[in-house]
Short mmCIF file of C-alpha atoms in Angstrom, two decimals:
data_model
loop_
_atom_site.label_atom_id
_atom_site.label_comp_id
_atom_site.label_asym_id
_atom_site.label_seq_id
_atom_site.Cartn_x
_atom_site.Cartn_y
_atom_site.Cartn_z
CA MET C 148 10.63 1.74 15.74
CA VAL C 149 12.64 -0.59 18.05
CA LEU C 150 13.01 -4.04 16.83
CA PRO C 151 12.25 -6.51 19.73
CA ALA C 152 14.45 -9.41 20.35
CA GLU C 153 12.60 -12.24 18.89
CA PRO C 154 13.39 -15.80 19.21
CA ALA C 155 14.19 -17.58 15.91
CA THR C 156 14.93 -21.33 15.27
CA GLU C 157 15.11 -23.61 12.50
CA GLN C 158 12.29 -25.66 13.92
CA THR C 159 9.29 -26.19 11.47
CA TYR C 160 5.59 -25.75 12.71
CA PHE C 161 2.41 -27.17 11.25
CA GLU C 162 -0.21 -25.59 13.63
CA PRO C 163 -2.81 -23.56 13.65
CA TYR C 164 -2.76 -23.35 9.63
CA GLY C 165 -2.13 -26.64 8.57
CA VAL C 166 1.04 -25.68 6.36
CA THR C 167 4.69 -26.07 7.36
CA HIS C 168 6.05 -22.67 8.66
CA LYS C 169 8.93 -21.27 10.73
CA LEU C 170 8.42 -18.70 13.60
CA LEU C 171 10.08 -15.39 14.36
CA GLY C 172 8.29 -14.32 17.35
CA GLU C 173 4.63 -14.41 16.40
CA THR C 174 5.28 -13.87 12.71
CA LEU C 175 5.02 -16.96 10.62
CA LEU C 176 7.81 -17.22 8.01
CA LEU C 177 7.77 -19.42 4.65
CA PRO C 178 9.16 -22.72 5.41
CA TRP C 179 12.46 -22.77 3.33
CA ILE C 180 13.56 -19.53 4.73
CA GLN C 181 16.16 -19.40 7.49
CA ALA C 182 14.68 -17.90 10.39
CA PRO C 183 17.57 -17.03 12.56
CA ALA C 184 19.30 -15.41 9.35
CA ILE C 185 16.46 -12.92 9.16
CA ALA C 186 16.62 -12.07 12.77
CA ASN C 187 20.30 -11.51 12.45
CA ARG C 188 20.48 -9.63 9.31
CA SER C 189 17.67 -7.35 10.11
CA GLN C 190 20.01 -5.68 12.50
CA THR C 191 22.98 -5.51 9.84
CA TRP C 192 21.27 -4.80 6.54
CA ARG C 193 22.68 -2.07 4.47
CA CYS C 194 21.13 -0.46 1.33
CA GLY C 195 22.65 1.16 -1.66
CA THR C 196 22.20 4.85 -2.25
CA GLY C 197 19.12 4.18 -4.65
CA ASP C 198 17.60 1.25 -2.94
CA LYS C 199 13.97 1.22 -3.57
CA THR C 200 11.60 -1.56 -1.67
CA PRO C 201 8.14 -2.42 -2.54
CA LEU C 202 6.31 -4.03 0.54
CA SER C 203 3.54 -6.49 -0.37
CA PRO C 204 1.07 -6.62 2.09
CA GLY C 205 0.16 -10.41 1.58
CA LEU C 206 -0.27 -10.24 -2.30
CA PHE C 207 2.07 -13.10 -3.10
CA PRO C 208 3.11 -14.05 -6.50
CA SER C 209 1.29 -16.80 -8.13
CA ILE C 210 2.56 -20.19 -9.34
CA GLY C 211 3.67 -20.19 -12.74
CA GLN C 212 2.56 -16.61 -13.42
CA SER C 213 4.57 -13.46 -14.43
CA ILE C 214 4.04 -10.63 -11.76
CA ARG C 215 3.45 -7.99 -14.02
CA ALA C 216 2.57 -5.33 -11.38
CA LEU C 217 5.85 -5.78 -9.85
CA GLU C 218 7.58 -6.04 -13.10
CA ALA C 219 6.25 -2.39 -13.96
CA PHE C 220 7.49 -1.17 -10.60
CA PHE C 221 11.01 -2.74 -11.21
CA PHE C 222 11.21 -1.15 -14.40
CA LEU C 223 10.04 2.47 -13.12
CA ALA C 224 12.68 2.09 -10.32
CA GLY C 225 15.48 1.46 -12.98
CA ASP C 226 16.03 -2.13 -11.98
CA PRO C 227 14.23 -3.93 -14.46
CA VAL C 228 13.48 -7.88 -14.36
CA ARG C 229 16.14 -9.82 -16.33
CA ASP C 230 15.39 -12.86 -18.77
CA TYR C 231 16.91 -15.16 -16.38
CA GLU C 232 14.59 -13.92 -13.36
CA ARG C 233 11.75 -14.59 -15.64
CA ASP C 234 12.97 -18.06 -16.10
CA MET C 235 13.09 -18.94 -12.52
CA THR C 236 10.52 -21.76 -11.33
CA CYS C 237 9.86 -20.24 -7.99
CA PRO C 238 7.87 -17.35 -7.86
CA PHE C 239 9.19 -15.99 -4.72
CA MET C 240 12.73 -15.86 -6.29
CA ARG C 241 11.49 -14.25 -9.52
CA ALA C 242 9.74 -11.47 -7.18
CA ARG C 243 13.02 -10.79 -5.48
CA LEU C 244 11.70 -11.55 -2.18
CA PHE C 245 14.00 -9.86 0.39
CA GLU C 246 13.54 -12.58 3.06
CA PHE C 247 14.59 -15.28 0.56
CA PHE C 248 17.77 -13.68 -0.74
CA VAL C 249 18.85 -12.25 2.72
CA ALA C 250 18.43 -16.01 4.37
CA ASN C 251 20.12 -17.84 1.76
CA ASP C 252 23.09 -15.47 1.12
CA PRO C 253 25.11 -15.43 4.00
CA SER C 254 28.20 -14.15 2.12
CA GLY C 255 26.25 -10.65 1.43
CA SER C 256 26.97 -10.84 -2.02
CA TRP C 257 23.84 -10.07 -3.31
CA GLU C 258 23.36 -7.26 -0.89
CA ALA C 259 26.61 -5.56 -2.16
CA ARG C 260 25.06 -4.91 -5.32
CA GLU C 261 24.04 -1.13 -5.74
CA ASP C 262 20.55 0.38 -6.41
CA HIS C 263 18.77 -2.85 -6.15
CA THR C 264 14.83 -3.41 -5.94
CA VAL C 265 13.52 -5.88 -3.50
CA VAL C 266 10.04 -7.08 -2.35
CA ALA C 267 9.63 -7.73 1.08
CA MET C 268 6.57 -9.27 3.18
CA LEU C 269 7.98 -8.93 6.67
CA PRO C 270 6.13 -6.76 9.07
CA PRO C 271 7.63 -3.33 9.86
CA TRP C 272 8.53 -4.57 13.46
CA HIS C 273 11.01 -6.89 11.83
CA LEU C 274 12.66 -4.23 9.48
CA PRO C 275 15.28 -1.47 10.64
CA LEU C 276 13.34 1.30 9.61
CA ALA C 277 14.43 4.02 12.21
CA ASP C 278 17.34 6.17 11.25
CA SER C 279 18.83 5.82 14.61
CA GLN C 280 19.47 2.12 14.12
CA PRO C 281 22.72 0.66 12.69
CA ALA C 282 21.03 -0.87 9.96
CA GLU C 283 19.01 0.79 7.24
CA PHE C 284 16.02 -0.79 5.05
CA GLY C 285 15.35 1.01 1.74
CA LYS C 286 15.95 4.56 0.93
CA LYS C 287 12.33 4.50 -0.81
CA VAL C 288 9.89 1.93 0.62
CA VAL C 289 6.49 1.57 -1.22
CA VAL C 290 4.00 -0.21 0.90
CA PHE C 291 1.26 -1.87 -1.47
CA MET C 292 -1.98 -2.63 0.32
CA SER C 293 -5.62 -3.61 -0.32
CA ASP C 294 -8.85 -4.14 1.43
CA PRO C 295 -7.78 -5.95 4.44
CA ARG C 296 -10.77 -8.37 4.07
CA TYR C 297 -9.35 -9.36 0.50
CA LEU C 298 -5.82 -9.86 1.96
CA VAL C 299 -7.23 -12.14 4.78
CA MET C 300 -9.11 -14.38 2.20
CA ARG C 301 -6.18 -14.37 -0.13
CA MET C 302 -4.18 -15.83 2.73
CA ALA C 303 -6.57 -18.84 2.53
CA ALA C 304 -5.77 -19.48 -0.99
CA MET C 305 -1.95 -19.11 -0.67
CA ARG C 306 -1.72 -22.00 2.10
CA ALA C 307 -1.46 -24.46 -0.75
CA ARG C 308 0.75 -22.55 -3.09
CA ILE C 309 3.08 -22.07 -0.30
CA GLU C 310 3.35 -25.77 0.46
CA GLN C 311 4.09 -26.30 -3.35
CA CYS C 312 7.04 -23.89 -3.13
CA ALA C 313 8.53 -25.32 0.01
CA SER C 314 11.70 -27.78 -0.70
CA ILE C 315 10.21 -30.23 1.95
CA HIS C 316 7.01 -32.12 1.31
CA GLU C 317 6.82 -34.06 4.49
CA THR C 318 3.28 -32.96 4.88
CA THR C 319 0.34 -31.87 2.93
CA PRO C 320 -1.95 -28.94 3.85
CA ALA C 321 -4.98 -29.69 6.04
CA GLU C 322 -8.27 -29.20 4.79
CA LEU C 323 -9.65 -26.00 6.31
CA SER C 324 -12.78 -24.59 5.20
CA ARG C 325 -13.19 -20.72 4.53
CA SER C 326 -15.11 -20.59 7.81
CA ASP C 327 -12.72 -22.51 9.76
CA PHE C 328 -9.68 -20.45 8.40
CA LEU C 329 -11.29 -17.02 9.14
CA ALA C 330 -11.98 -18.28 12.52
CA THR C 331 -8.56 -19.60 13.24
CA TYR C 332 -6.92 -16.34 11.70
CA LEU C 333 -8.99 -13.90 14.07
CA SER C 334 -8.52 -16.01 17.10
CA SER C 335 -4.83 -16.95 16.85
CA GLU C 336 -1.73 -14.59 17.69
CA LEU C 337 0.32 -16.25 14.75
CA HIS C 338 0.08 -15.02 11.23
CA LEU C 339 1.87 -15.30 8.12
CA VAL C 340 3.97 -12.25 7.66
CA GLY C 341 2.13 -10.59 10.58
CA GLU C 342 -1.66 -9.98 11.08
CA ALA C 343 -3.01 -8.01 8.19
CA MET C 344 -4.90 -4.86 9.70
CA GLN C 345 -2.12 -4.50 12.66
CA ARG C 346 1.06 -4.55 9.90
CA LEU C 347 -0.69 -2.04 7.60
CA ALA C 348 -1.71 0.14 10.72
CA VAL C 349 1.92 0.23 11.69
CA TRP C 350 2.86 1.19 8.05
CA ALA C 351 0.62 4.04 8.23
CA LEU C 352 2.47 5.44 11.43
CA GLU C 353 5.58 4.97 9.77
CA GLU C 354 4.39 6.85 6.64
CA GLU C 355 3.50 9.84 8.91
CA ARG C 356 6.59 9.55 10.55
CA GLN C 357 9.09 9.24 7.55
CA PRO C 358 6.97 10.71 4.61
CA ASP C 359 9.78 11.07 2.18
CA LYS C 360 11.05 7.40 2.68
CA VAL C 361 7.41 5.52 3.28
CA ASN C 362 4.59 5.76 1.03
CA ILE C 363 1.36 3.72 1.06
CA PHE C 364 -0.26 2.77 -2.32
CA PHE C 365 -3.40 0.94 -3.00
CA VAL C 366 -2.98 -1.83 -5.42
CA ASP C 367 -6.41 -1.47 -6.46
CA ASP C 368 -5.64 2.03 -7.97
CA PHE C 369 -3.35 0.31 -10.63
CA VAL C 370 -6.34 -1.37 -11.94
CA ALA C 371 -8.96 1.55 -11.91
CA GLU C 372 -6.61 4.34 -12.90
CA PRO C 373 -3.05 2.75 -13.97
CA GLU C 374 -1.47 5.93 -15.30
CA ILE C 375 -2.50 8.00 -12.31
CA ALA C 376 -1.46 5.57 -9.88
CA LEU C 377 1.83 5.04 -11.67
CA ARG C 378 2.47 8.60 -12.08
CA GLY C 379 1.95 9.27 -8.37
CA LEU C 380 4.30 6.26 -7.77
CA ALA C 381 6.94 7.74 -10.15
CA ARG C 382 6.97 11.20 -8.37
CA PHE C 383 7.50 9.41 -4.86
CA LEU C 384 10.47 7.63 -6.31
CA GLY C 385 11.84 10.77 -7.74
CA VAL C 386 11.84 9.38 -11.28
CA PRO C 387 10.24 11.34 -14.33
CA ASP C 388 6.58 10.55 -14.92
CA PHE C 389 6.91 11.01 -18.61
CA GLY C 390 8.96 9.82 -21.61
CA GLU C 391 9.75 6.49 -22.97
CA GLU C 392 10.73 4.54 -19.73
CA PHE C 393 7.55 5.68 -18.08
CA ALA C 394 5.35 4.79 -21.12
CA THR C 395 6.95 1.31 -21.01
CA ALA C 396 5.95 0.79 -17.30
CA ALA C 397 2.30 1.89 -18.17
CA GLU C 398 2.37 -0.69 -20.99
CA LEU C 399 3.22 -3.46 -18.42
CA LEU C 400 0.21 -2.58 -16.21
CA SER C 401 -2.14 -1.70 -19.43
CA THR C 402 -3.77 -5.25 -19.26
CA THR C 403 -3.65 -5.99 -15.76
CA GLY C 404 -7.18 -4.59 -14.99
CA LYS C 405 -8.81 -6.96 -17.40
CA THR C 406 -6.53 -10.25 -16.56
CA GLY C 407 -5.49 -9.85 -13.15
CA ILE C 408 -2.61 -7.92 -11.36
CA PHE C 409 -0.72 -10.95 -9.78
CA GLN C 410 -2.47 -13.72 -11.33
CA LEU C 411 -4.37 -14.37 -14.74
CA ARG C 412 -8.02 -14.38 -14.15
CA ALA C 413 -11.09 -14.85 -16.48
CA ARG C 414 -12.73 -11.96 -14.96
CA PRO C 415 -11.71 -8.42 -14.31
CA GLU C 416 -9.42 -7.82 -11.13
CA SER C 417 -11.90 -5.17 -9.71
CA GLN C 418 -14.83 -7.71 -9.92
CA HIS C 419 -12.59 -10.29 -8.58
CA SER C 420 -11.47 -8.34 -5.22
CA PHE C 421 -15.13 -7.40 -4.68
CA ALA C 422 -16.13 -10.91 -4.83
CA ILE C 423 -13.51 -11.90 -2.27
CA VAL C 424 -14.77 -9.16 0.02
CA GLN C 425 -18.06 -10.01 -0.30
CA GLU C 426 -17.24 -13.66 0.45
CA PHE C 427 -15.34 -12.59 3.68
CA GLU C 428 -18.59 -10.89 4.86
CA GLU C 429 -20.67 -13.93 4.28
CA VAL C 430 -18.13 -16.01 6.21
CA PHE C 431 -17.75 -13.35 8.80
CA THR C 432 -21.78 -13.29 9.73
CA GLY C 433 -21.43 -17.00 11.02
CA LEU C 434 -18.53 -16.67 13.27
CA PRO C 435 -18.86 -16.48 17.19
CA ALA C 436 -19.51 -12.93 18.63
CA ASP C 437 -15.97 -12.74 20.20
CA LEU C 438 -14.40 -13.16 16.88
CA GLN C 439 -16.50 -10.51 15.25
CA ALA C 440 -15.59 -8.25 18.23
CA THR C 441 -11.74 -8.75 17.60
CA TRP C 442 -12.31 -7.82 14.09
CA ALA C 443 -14.47 -4.83 15.00
CA SER C 444 -11.83 -3.60 17.45
CA ASN C 445 -9.20 -3.54 14.70
CA ALA C 446 -11.41 -1.52 12.50
CA GLU C 447 -12.03 0.93 15.46
CA ARG C 448 -8.33 1.70 15.64
CA TRP C 449 -8.00 2.28 11.63
CA GLN C 450 -10.31 5.01 11.87
CA LYS C 451 -8.12 6.68 14.06
CA LEU C 452 -5.03 6.40 11.58
CA PRO C 453 -3.10 9.43 10.02
CA ASN C 454 -3.66 8.08 6.61
CA ARG C 455 -6.97 9.48 5.75
CA ARG C 456 -7.74 6.82 3.10
CA MET C 457 -7.16 3.96 5.54
CA ALA C 458 -9.19 5.83 8.15
CA SER C 459 -12.24 5.88 5.79
CA LEU C 460 -11.63 2.32 5.10
CA GLY C 461 -11.93 1.70 8.47
CA GLU C 462 -15.35 2.97 8.58
CA HIS C 463 -16.55 0.63 5.66
CA LEU C 464 -14.75 -2.22 7.66
CA LEU C 465 -17.02 -1.51 10.71
CA SER C 466 -20.31 -1.14 8.73
CA HIS C 467 -19.12 -4.25 6.62
CA SER C 468 -19.76 -2.39 3.37
CA ILE C 469 -17.86 -2.98 0.00
CA TRP C 470 -16.22 0.37 -0.73
CA ALA C 471 -15.87 1.39 -4.63
CA THR C 472 -13.02 4.04 -4.44
CA PRO C 473 -13.98 7.32 -6.05
CA HIS C 474 -11.87 8.68 -8.74
CA TRP C 475 -10.80 11.66 -6.38
CA TRP C 476 -9.32 9.21 -3.64
CA ILE C 477 -7.00 7.66 -6.33
CA ALA C 478 -5.80 11.04 -7.31
CA HIS C 479 -5.31 12.17 -3.96
CA THR C 480 -3.26 9.16 -3.11
CA ALA C 481 -0.90 9.88 -6.03
CA GLY C 482 -0.90 13.26 -4.94
CA LEU C 483 -2.30 14.65 -8.02
CA CYS C 484 -5.80 15.80 -6.89
CA ARG C 485 -7.37 18.93 -7.44
CA PRO C 486 -9.68 20.10 -4.21
CA CYS C 487 -13.45 20.56 -4.69
CA SER C 488 -14.17 24.22 -3.85
CA PHE C 489 -18.00 23.29 -3.63
CA PHE C 490 -17.43 20.60 -1.08
CA LEU C 491 -15.26 22.75 1.08
CA GLN C 492 -18.10 25.20 1.20
CA LYS C 493 -20.29 22.08 1.72
CA ARG C 494 -22.35 22.87 -1.33
CA CYS C 495 -21.34 19.89 -3.63
CA PHE C 496 -24.17 17.40 -4.22
CA ARG C 497 -22.17 15.11 -6.57
CA ALA C 498 -20.46 12.93 -3.75
CA ASP C 499 -18.41 10.05 -5.15
CA ASP C 500 -19.25 10.99 -8.85
CA CYS C 501 -17.47 14.51 -8.32
CA GLN C 502 -14.16 14.87 -10.42
CA HIS C 503 -12.61 16.91 -7.74
CA CYS C 504 -11.10 15.96 -4.45
CA HIS C 505 -13.48 15.65 -1.21
CA VAL C 506 -10.70 14.50 0.97
CA PRO C 507 -10.64 16.37 4.11
CA GLY C 508 -7.60 18.61 5.05
CA HIS C 509 -7.48 20.91 1.91
CA GLU C 510 -7.04 24.68 2.50
CA GLU C 511 -10.09 26.36 1.20
CA ARG C 512 -9.41 28.76 -1.78
CA ARG C 513 -9.99 32.73 -1.08
CA ARG C 514 -13.56 33.35 -2.15
CA ARG C 515 -13.76 35.78 -5.12
CA PRO C 516 -15.67 39.10 -3.87
CA GLY C 517 -19.16 39.39 -5.55
CA LYS C 518 -20.07 42.06 -8.30
CA ALA C 519 -21.12 44.65 -5.50
CA GLU C 520 -18.23 44.20 -3.49
CA ARG C 521 -15.69 44.53 -6.38
CA SER C 522 -17.45 47.73 -7.46
CA ARG C 523 -17.16 49.30 -3.92
CA GLN C 524 -13.46 48.05 -3.94
CA LYS C 525 -12.98 49.80 -7.41
CA ARG C 526 -14.49 53.26 -6.26
CA ARG C 527 -12.37 53.18 -2.98
CA PHE C 528 -9.29 52.71 -5.03
CA GLN C 529 -10.06 55.61 -7.43
CA ARG C 530 -11.05 57.86 -4.53
CA SER C 531 -7.68 56.93 -2.73
CA LEU C 532 -5.80 58.08 -6.16
CA VAL C 533 -7.81 61.36 -6.19
CA ASP C 534 -6.79 61.90 -2.47
CA ARG C 535 -3.08 61.27 -3.20
CA THR C 536 -2.86 63.63 -6.20
CA PRO C 537 -0.32 66.31 -5.75
CA SER C 538 -1.00 70.06 -5.85
CA PRO C 539 0.14 71.94 -8.74
CA CYS C 540 3.82 73.76 -8.48
CA GLY C 541 3.39 76.99 -6.77
CA PHE C 542 0.01 76.31 -5.10
CA SER C 543 -0.88 74.99 -1.77
CA SER C 544 -3.70 72.67 -0.91
#
């Protein structure tokens, strides 16, 4: 991937979303981050021999809440959250935001620490990913994603929280209804940390190009099947998926399904995400036809992505249906699935309720011969032994 030469200044903007921000090309940055520093450091970043980087696709940390999902990741990666980090007021610092530390540490002292784990929200076209580039970003890059409809609607809720974290409060967020926000999002070329569907689609291509370095995980899996998802994450990171350390990481995730991954909620996380996706669809039906066509065009591109799960999700985006992910998709994403032999033979009628994997691409196992065929093979083998029996000594056949 070739990084474009993007203009970056310290100028602060307010439109089109009614919240202060800075620009790096067409990417909106958090207002307290030094945009030129991000542009310059992206060409010179160096990582340690064991650096691991989770990429947050818009799942911003929440004000005043611990981010237990990331704490589990940090612990599993061998770089656990320290007590002083938990006490930090700003959740973006508590989350070890790559953009924050790089832009505010021109000396490079933080960068010099070996084997650190950071969170990044920049889109891939602003990160040094290609092996041929002088800079290198992460030995292991974990891309956390979710239904893009959920991510887009979450962006609307994050506007006020970003303003709360800003160091300068010269303006207050403009009031935008959900409908106005979604219309602005789909019509604008400027997006906070990059447009969700485009950003994740590029990560899917990076995953295909560098499978040993980049891996996409669905954050929903850590709610539905936390142990399976965590085991797949451990295998990708090259760390044991058993023992005391793995058990501790699993414990950090144990309550997230009931109380929320990134924010404490009164209802289970799965119910919350479904409700947000449903809200997106309700708002979407009232948008102009040209904006609906923009969304459909992006969804059609998703259907052609090399990541099969994202391609399947693209079908649901086009049909405007809510996808309850089957168990076997979660196991497949973690690399722990067992293919369904009946599905490969087009004879499985359990569909999403099946406990074995229905993802296309698995090789069909050799079919065991029937009883009659096994009997014929046995007789042929016995005859071959008789035909090869040597003649007694002194006699000729």
